[in-house]
């Protein structure tokens, strides 16, 4: 509630600001909160994840700089207070995710319509979906 987040398409840095700081938030209001270490494509908030407060999902793209085939996405939880937030990120998201083509895909966009279903649109590997709040390890399906 009240946090804006943006992800950097160059190196995956994630910046946050409180909603009261925008739309006129200057550079000093945006604070670095975390990084995925590779180009980020999209960032969304999924509320009430596993009975908790929710999580950020950060899509990543192919990374020619780091020459790393793994792409997929990261899940992040936020902590801290206004002006001093941090985001803890992981892409250790269970066996279903690790074994899927989604784990090595460039994720172009996420969509979450508030009904628990999250869609991930990939670059060349189709559309995927999962009922994200229902499981600690999301079960992704190729649509």
PDB file of N, CA and C in Angstrom, residues 62-133:
ATOM      1  N   UNK A  62      17.034 -12.016 -21.583  1.00  0.00           N
ATOM      2  CA  UNK A  62      18.323 -12.576 -21.971  1.00  0.00           C
ATOM      3  C   UNK A  62      19.417 -11.588 -21.610  1.00  0.00           C
ATOM      4  N   UNK A  63      20.527 -12.110 -21.170  1.00  0.00           N
ATOM      5  CA  UNK A  63      21.591 -11.256 -20.675  1.00  0.00           C
ATOM      6  C   UNK A  63      22.902 -11.553 -21.391  1.00  0.00           C
ATOM      7  N   UNK A  64      23.167 -10.822 -22.464  1.00  0.00           N
ATOM      8  CA  UNK A  64      24.388 -11.033 -23.240  1.00  0.00           C
ATOM      9  C   UNK A  64      25.632 -10.584 -22.468  1.00  0.00           C
ATOM     10  N   UNK A  65      25.485  -9.625 -21.573  1.00  0.00           N
ATOM     11  CA  UNK A  65      26.632  -9.118 -20.825  1.00  0.00           C
ATOM     12  C   UNK A  65      27.192 -10.191 -19.894  1.00  0.00           C
ATOM     13  N   UNK A  66      26.304 -10.846 -19.123  1.00  0.00           N
ATOM     14  CA  UNK A  66      26.748 -11.848 -18.168  1.00  0.00           C
ATOM     15  C   UNK A  66      26.862 -13.234 -18.784  1.00  0.00           C
ATOM     16  N   UNK A  67      26.424 -13.401 -20.039  1.00  0.00           N
ATOM     17  CA  UNK A  67      26.474 -14.673 -20.766  1.00  0.00           C
ATOM     18  C   UNK A  67      25.879 -15.807 -19.934  1.00  0.00           C
ATOM     19  N   UNK A  68      24.701 -15.547 -19.386  1.00  0.00           N
ATOM     20  CA  UNK A  68      24.030 -16.487 -18.504  1.00  0.00           C
ATOM     21  C   UNK A  68      22.706 -16.876 -19.146  1.00  0.00           C
ATOM     22  N   UNK A  69      22.463 -18.184 -19.321  1.00  0.00           N
ATOM     23  CA  UNK A  69      21.245 -18.629 -19.979  1.00  0.00           C
ATOM     24  C   UNK A  69      20.006 -18.505 -19.107  1.00  0.00           C
ATOM     25  N   UNK A  70      20.143 -18.611 -17.788  1.00  0.00           N
ATOM     26  CA  UNK A  70      18.988 -18.532 -16.907  1.00  0.00           C
ATOM     27  C   UNK A  70      18.365 -17.153 -16.940  1.00  0.00           C
ATOM     28  N   UNK A  71      17.082 -17.104 -17.161  1.00  0.00           N
ATOM     29  CA  UNK A  71      16.374 -15.820 -17.197  1.00  0.00           C
ATOM     30  C   UNK A  71      15.193 -15.901 -16.246  1.00  0.00           C
ATOM     31  N   UNK A  72      14.009 -16.143 -16.740  1.00  0.00           N
ATOM     32  CA  UNK A  72      12.850 -16.328 -15.876  1.00  0.00           C
ATOM     33  C   UNK A  72      12.468 -15.104 -15.072  1.00  0.00           C
ATOM     34  N   UNK A  73      12.164 -15.315 -13.788  1.00  0.00           N
ATOM     35  CA  UNK A  73      11.746 -14.199 -12.942  1.00  0.00           C
ATOM     36  C   UNK A  73      12.217 -14.399 -11.508  1.00  0.00           C
ATOM     37  N   UNK A  74      12.105 -13.323 -10.757  1.00  0.00           N
ATOM     38  CA  UNK A  74      12.439 -13.332  -9.332  1.00  0.00           C
ATOM     39  C   UNK A  74      11.207 -12.927  -8.538  1.00  0.00           C
ATOM     40  N   UNK A  75      11.098 -13.476  -7.343  1.00  0.00           N
ATOM     41  CA  UNK A  75      10.057 -13.090  -6.407  1.00  0.00           C
ATOM     42  C   UNK A  75      10.723 -12.289  -5.304  1.00  0.00           C
ATOM     43  N   UNK A  76      10.119 -11.161  -4.950  1.00  0.00           N
ATOM     44  CA  UNK A  76      10.717 -10.303  -3.933  1.00  0.00           C
ATOM     45  C   UNK A  76       9.749  -9.899  -2.850  1.00  0.00           C
ATOM     46  N   UNK A  77      10.231  -9.895  -1.621  1.00  0.00           N
ATOM     47  CA  UNK A  77       9.451  -9.387  -0.501  1.00  0.00           C
ATOM     48  C   UNK A  77      10.110  -8.108  -0.011  1.00  0.00           C
ATOM     49  N   UNK A  78       9.281  -7.176   0.399  1.00  0.00           N
ATOM     50  CA  UNK A  78       9.784  -5.857   0.793  1.00  0.00           C
ATOM     51  C   UNK A  78       9.762  -5.735   2.312  1.00  0.00           C
ATOM     52  N   UNK A  79      10.759  -5.025   2.835  1.00  0.00           N
ATOM     53  CA  UNK A  79      10.804  -4.739   4.262  1.00  0.00           C
ATOM     54  C   UNK A  79      11.393  -3.347   4.445  1.00  0.00           C
ATOM     55  N   UNK A  80      11.294  -2.837   5.635  1.00  0.00           N
ATOM     56  CA  UNK A  80      11.830  -1.512   5.924  1.00  0.00           C
ATOM     57  C   UNK A  80      10.731  -0.493   6.133  1.00  0.00           C
ATOM     58  N   UNK A  81      11.152   0.762   6.133  1.00  0.00           N
ATOM     59  CA  UNK A  81      10.221   1.864   6.346  1.00  0.00           C
ATOM     60  C   UNK A  81      10.376   2.873   5.219  1.00  0.00           C
ATOM     61  N   UNK A  82       9.456   3.801   5.153  1.00  0.00           N
ATOM     62  CA  UNK A  82       9.454   4.811   4.099  1.00  0.00           C
ATOM     63  C   UNK A  82      10.818   5.470   3.962  1.00  0.00           C
ATOM     64  N   UNK A  83      11.341   5.465   2.747  1.00  0.00           N
ATOM     65  CA  UNK A  83      12.642   6.054   2.485  1.00  0.00           C
ATOM     66  C   UNK A  83      13.806   5.103   2.711  1.00  0.00           C
ATOM     67  N   UNK A  84      13.523   3.921   3.279  1.00  0.00           N
ATOM     68  CA  UNK A  84      14.594   2.972   3.577  1.00  0.00           C
ATOM     69  C   UNK A  84      14.111   1.527   3.365  1.00  0.00           C
ATOM     70  N   UNK A  85      13.479   1.267   2.219  1.00  0.00           N
ATOM     71  CA  UNK A  85      12.976  -0.070   1.911  1.00  0.00           C
ATOM     72  C   UNK A  85      14.076  -0.937   1.318  1.00  0.00           C
ATOM     73  N   UNK A  86      13.979  -2.246   1.549  1.00  0.00           N
ATOM     74  CA  UNK A  86      14.819  -3.219   0.872  1.00  0.00           C
ATOM     75  C   UNK A  86      13.916  -4.320   0.328  1.00  0.00           C
ATOM     76  N   UNK A  87      14.336  -4.911  -0.775  1.00  0.00           N
ATOM     77  CA  UNK A  87      13.594  -6.013  -1.376  1.00  0.00           C
ATOM     78  C   UNK A  87      14.509  -7.223  -1.402  1.00  0.00           C
ATOM     79  N   UNK A  88      14.074  -8.313  -0.767  1.00  0.00           N
ATOM     80  CA  UNK A  88      14.803  -9.582  -0.791  1.00  0.00           C
ATOM     81  C   UNK A  88      14.280 -10.376  -1.978  1.00  0.00           C
ATOM     82  N   UNK A  89      15.182 -10.777  -2.878  1.00  0.00           N
ATOM     83  CA  UNK A  89      14.778 -11.427  -4.120  1.00  0.00           C
ATOM     84  C   UNK A  89      15.307 -12.853  -4.211  1.00  0.00           C
ATOM     85  N   UNK A  90      14.506 -13.743  -4.802  1.00  0.00           N
ATOM     86  CA  UNK A  90      14.930 -15.115  -5.038  1.00  0.00           C
ATOM     87  C   UNK A  90      14.301 -15.619  -6.329  1.00  0.00           C
ATOM     88  N   UNK A  91      14.997 -16.516  -6.998  1.00  0.00           N
ATOM     89  CA  UNK A  91      14.352 -17.244  -8.093  1.00  0.00           C
ATOM     90  C   UNK A  91      14.412 -18.741  -7.822  1.00  0.00           C
ATOM     91  N   UNK A  92      14.586 -19.104  -6.556  1.00  0.00           N
ATOM     92  CA  UNK A  92      14.479 -20.484  -6.106  1.00  0.00           C
ATOM     93  C   UNK A  92      13.010 -20.708  -5.763  1.00  0.00           C
ATOM     94  N   UNK A  93      12.216 -21.066  -6.785  1.00  0.00           N
ATOM     95  CA  UNK A  93      10.762 -21.059  -6.665  1.00  0.00           C
ATOM     96  C   UNK A  93      10.133 -22.435  -6.819  1.00  0.00           C
ATOM     97  N   UNK A  94      10.851 -23.475  -6.469  1.00  0.00           N
ATOM     98  CA  UNK A  94      10.298 -24.819  -6.478  1.00  0.00           C
ATOM     99  C   UNK A  94      10.645 -25.613  -7.719  1.00  0.00           C
ATOM    100  N   UNK A  95      10.412 -26.921  -7.644  1.00  0.00           N
ATOM    101  CA  UNK A  95      10.795 -27.839  -8.719  1.00  0.00           C
ATOM    102  C   UNK A  95      10.003 -27.644 -10.000  1.00  0.00           C
ATOM    103  N   UNK A  96       8.714 -27.323  -9.899  1.00  0.00           N
ATOM    104  CA  UNK A  96       7.913 -27.114 -11.105  1.00  0.00           C
ATOM    105  C   UNK A  96       8.486 -25.977 -11.935  1.00  0.00           C
ATOM    106  N   UNK A  97       8.810 -24.872 -11.277  1.00  0.00           N
ATOM    107  CA  UNK A  97       9.380 -23.720 -11.977  1.00  0.00           C
ATOM    108  C   UNK A  97      10.751 -24.058 -12.558  1.00  0.00           C
ATOM    109  N   UNK A  98      11.615 -24.666 -11.764  1.00  0.00           N
ATOM    110  CA  UNK A  98      12.973 -24.978 -12.217  1.00  0.00           C
ATOM    111  C   UNK A  98      12.973 -25.899 -13.429  1.00  0.00           C
ATOM    112  N   UNK A  99      12.020 -26.829 -13.500  1.00  0.00           N
ATOM    113  CA  UNK A  99      11.965 -27.796 -14.593  1.00  0.00           C
ATOM    114  C   UNK A  99      11.229 -27.267 -15.821  1.00  0.00           C
ATOM    115  N   UNK A 100      10.633 -26.092 -15.718  1.00  0.00           N
ATOM    116  CA  UNK A 100       9.832 -25.564 -16.828  1.00  0.00           C
ATOM    117  C   UNK A 100      10.667 -24.697 -17.766  1.00  0.00           C
ATOM    118  N   UNK A 101      10.158 -24.522 -18.980  1.00  0.00           N
ATOM    119  CA  UNK A 101      10.778 -23.596 -19.931  1.00  0.00           C
ATOM    120  C   UNK A 101      10.692 -22.155 -19.445  1.00  0.00           C
ATOM    121  N   UNK A 102       9.751 -21.885 -18.539  1.00  0.00           N
ATOM    122  CA  UNK A 102       9.609 -20.525 -18.017  1.00  0.00           C
ATOM    123  C   UNK A 102      10.880 -20.066 -17.303  1.00  0.00           C
ATOM    124  N   UNK A 103      11.579 -20.974 -16.649  1.00  0.00           N
ATOM    125  CA  UNK A 103      12.788 -20.633 -15.888  1.00  0.00           C
ATOM    126  C   UNK A 103      13.927 -20.149 -16.783  1.00  0.00           C
ATOM    127  N   UNK A 104      13.864 -20.473 -18.062  1.00  0.00           N
ATOM    128  CA  UNK A 104      14.919 -20.042 -18.988  1.00  0.00           C
ATOM    129  C   UNK A 104      14.351 -19.164 -20.099  1.00  0.00           C
ATOM    130  N   UNK A 105      13.232 -18.518 -19.822  1.00  0.00           N
ATOM    131  CA  UNK A 105      12.585 -17.647 -20.802  1.00  0.00           C
ATOM    132  C   UNK A 105      12.797 -16.187 -20.453  1.00  0.00           C
ATOM    133  N   UNK A 106      12.755 -15.357 -21.483  1.00  0.00           N
ATOM    134  CA  UNK A 106      12.655 -13.920 -21.254  1.00  0.00           C
ATOM    135  C   UNK A 106      11.184 -13.626 -21.008  1.00  0.00           C
ATOM    136  N   UNK A 107      10.881 -13.081 -19.848  1.00  0.00           N
ATOM    137  CA  UNK A 107       9.491 -12.762 -19.524  1.00  0.00           C
ATOM    138  C   UNK A 107       9.270 -11.298 -19.864  1.00  0.00           C
ATOM    139  N   UNK A 108       8.398 -11.070 -20.844  1.00  0.00           N
ATOM    140  CA  UNK A 108       8.157  -9.713 -21.322  1.00  0.00           C
ATOM    141  C   UNK A 108       7.180  -8.950 -20.441  1.00  0.00           C
ATOM    142  N   UNK A 109       6.126  -9.644 -19.966  1.00  0.00           N
ATOM    143  CA  UNK A 109       5.107  -8.985 -19.150  1.00  0.00           C
ATOM    144  C   UNK A 109       4.457  -9.974 -18.199  1.00  0.00           C
ATOM    145  N   UNK A 110       4.000  -9.438 -17.073  1.00  0.00           N
ATOM    146  CA  UNK A 110       3.134 -10.162 -16.148  1.00  0.00           C
ATOM    147  C   UNK A 110       1.772  -9.498 -16.165  1.00  0.00           C
ATOM    148  N   UNK A 111       0.745 -10.284 -15.869  1.00  0.00           N
ATOM    149  CA  UNK A 111      -0.598  -9.743 -15.663  1.00  0.00           C
ATOM    150  C   UNK A 111      -1.203 -10.473 -14.472  1.00  0.00           C
ATOM    151  N   UNK A 112      -1.814  -9.697 -13.585  1.00  0.00           N
ATOM    152  CA  UNK A 112      -2.495 -10.243 -12.416  1.00  0.00           C
ATOM    153  C   UNK A 112      -3.796  -9.481 -12.289  1.00  0.00           C
ATOM    154  N   UNK A 113      -4.903 -10.208 -12.349  1.00  0.00           N
ATOM    155  CA  UNK A 113      -6.206  -9.555 -12.345  1.00  0.00           C
ATOM    156  C   UNK A 113      -6.892  -9.594 -10.993  1.00  0.00           C
ATOM    157  N   UNK A 114      -6.147  -9.930  -9.948  1.00  0.00           N
ATOM    158  CA  UNK A 114      -6.682  -9.901  -8.602  1.00  0.00           C
ATOM    159  C   UNK A 114      -7.443 -11.151  -8.199  1.00  0.00           C
ATOM    160  N   UNK A 115      -7.541 -12.131  -9.069  1.00  0.00           N
ATOM    161  CA  UNK A 115      -8.268 -13.355  -8.739  1.00  0.00           C
ATOM    162  C   UNK A 115      -7.323 -14.493  -8.365  1.00  0.00           C
ATOM    163  N   UNK A 116      -6.058 -14.185  -8.149  1.00  0.00           N
ATOM    164  CA  UNK A 116      -5.073 -15.191  -7.782  1.00  0.00           C
ATOM    165  C   UNK A 116      -4.280 -15.742  -8.948  1.00  0.00           C
ATOM    166  N   UNK A 117      -4.773 -15.544 -10.169  1.00  0.00           N
ATOM    167  CA  UNK A 117      -4.066 -16.066 -11.331  1.00  0.00           C
ATOM    168  C   UNK A 117      -3.091 -15.022 -11.864  1.00  0.00           C
ATOM    169  N   UNK A 118      -1.840 -15.448 -12.048  1.00  0.00           N
ATOM    170  CA  UNK A 118      -0.814 -14.596 -12.631  1.00  0.00           C
ATOM    171  C   UNK A 118      -0.453 -15.193 -13.984  1.00  0.00           C
ATOM    172  N   UNK A 119      -0.379 -14.324 -14.994  1.00  0.00           N
ATOM    173  CA  UNK A 119       0.032 -14.735 -16.326  1.00  0.00           C
ATOM    174  C   UNK A 119       1.414 -14.168 -16.607  1.00  0.00           C
ATOM    175  N   UNK A 120       2.242 -14.953 -17.283  1.00  0.00           N
ATOM    176  CA  UNK A 120       3.570 -14.510 -17.704  1.00  0.00           C
ATOM    177  C   UNK A 120       3.659 -14.695 -19.218  1.00  0.00           C
ATOM    178  N   UNK A 121       3.876 -13.606 -19.937  1.00  0.00           N
ATOM    179  CA  UNK A 121       4.037 -13.632 -21.382  1.00  0.00           C
ATOM    180  C   UNK A 121       5.526 -13.649 -21.694  1.00  0.00           C
ATOM    181  N   UNK A 122       5.963 -14.690 -22.379  1.00  0.00           N
ATOM    182  CA  UNK A 122       7.391 -14.842 -22.659  1.00  0.00           C
ATOM    183  C   UNK A 122       7.721 -14.412 -24.078  1.00  0.00           C
ATOM    184  N   UNK A 123       8.996 -14.234 -24.334  1.00  0.00           N
ATOM    185  CA  UNK A 123       9.487 -13.939 -25.681  1.00  0.00           C
ATOM    186  C   UNK A 123       9.826 -15.246 -26.377  1.00  0.00           C
ATOM    187  N   UNK A 124       8.867 -15.842 -27.087  1.00  0.00           N
ATOM    188  CA  UNK A 124       9.127 -17.039 -27.865  1.00  0.00           C
ATOM    189  C   UNK A 124       8.761 -18.363 -27.225  1.00  0.00           C
ATOM    190  N   UNK A 125       8.326 -18.351 -25.958  1.00  0.00           N
ATOM    191  CA  UNK A 125       7.944 -19.614 -25.306  1.00  0.00           C
ATOM    192  C   UNK A 125       6.510 -19.580 -24.790  1.00  0.00           C
ATOM    193  N   UNK A 126       5.703 -18.689 -25.325  1.00  0.00           N
ATOM    194  CA  UNK A 126       4.274 -18.677 -25.057  1.00  0.00           C
ATOM    195  C   UNK A 126       3.830 -17.999 -23.779  1.00  0.00           C
ATOM    196  N   UNK A 127       2.569 -18.243 -23.462  1.00  0.00           N
ATOM    197  CA  UNK A 127       1.899 -17.684 -22.294  1.00  0.00           C
ATOM    198  C   UNK A 127       1.824 -18.756 -21.216  1.00  0.00           C
ATOM    199  N   UNK A 128       2.146 -18.372 -19.978  1.00  0.00           N
ATOM    200  CA  UNK A 128       2.131 -19.273 -18.833  1.00  0.00           C
ATOM    201  C   UNK A 128       1.213 -18.704 -17.768  1.00  0.00           C
ATOM    202  N   UNK A 129       0.680 -19.576 -16.895  1.00  0.00           N
ATOM    203  CA  UNK A 129      -0.163 -19.087 -15.798  1.00  0.00           C
ATOM    204  C   UNK A 129       0.051 -19.934 -14.551  1.00  0.00           C
ATOM    205  N   UNK A 130      -0.298 -19.344 -13.419  1.00  0.00           N
ATOM    206  CA  UNK A 130      -0.265 -20.038 -12.135  1.00  0.00           C
ATOM    207  C   UNK A 130      -1.250 -19.367 -11.190  1.00  0.00           C
ATOM    208  N   UNK A 131      -1.734 -20.122 -10.221  1.00  0.00           N
ATOM    209  CA  UNK A 131      -2.547 -19.559  -9.141  1.00  0.00           C
ATOM    210  C   UNK A 131      -1.574 -19.190  -8.032  1.00  0.00           C
ATOM    211  N   UNK A 132      -0.979 -18.043  -8.124  1.00  0.00           N
ATOM    212  CA  UNK A 132       0.160 -17.691  -7.277  1.00  0.00           C
ATOM    213  C   UNK A 132      -0.103 -17.732  -5.778  1.00  0.00           C
ATOM    214  N   UNK A 133      -1.164 -17.171  -5.259  1.00  0.00           N
ATOM    215  CA  UNK A 133      -1.309 -17.177  -3.797  1.00  0.00           C
ATOM    216  C   UNK A 133      -1.570 -18.545  -3.184  1.00  0.00           C
TER     217      UNK A 133
END
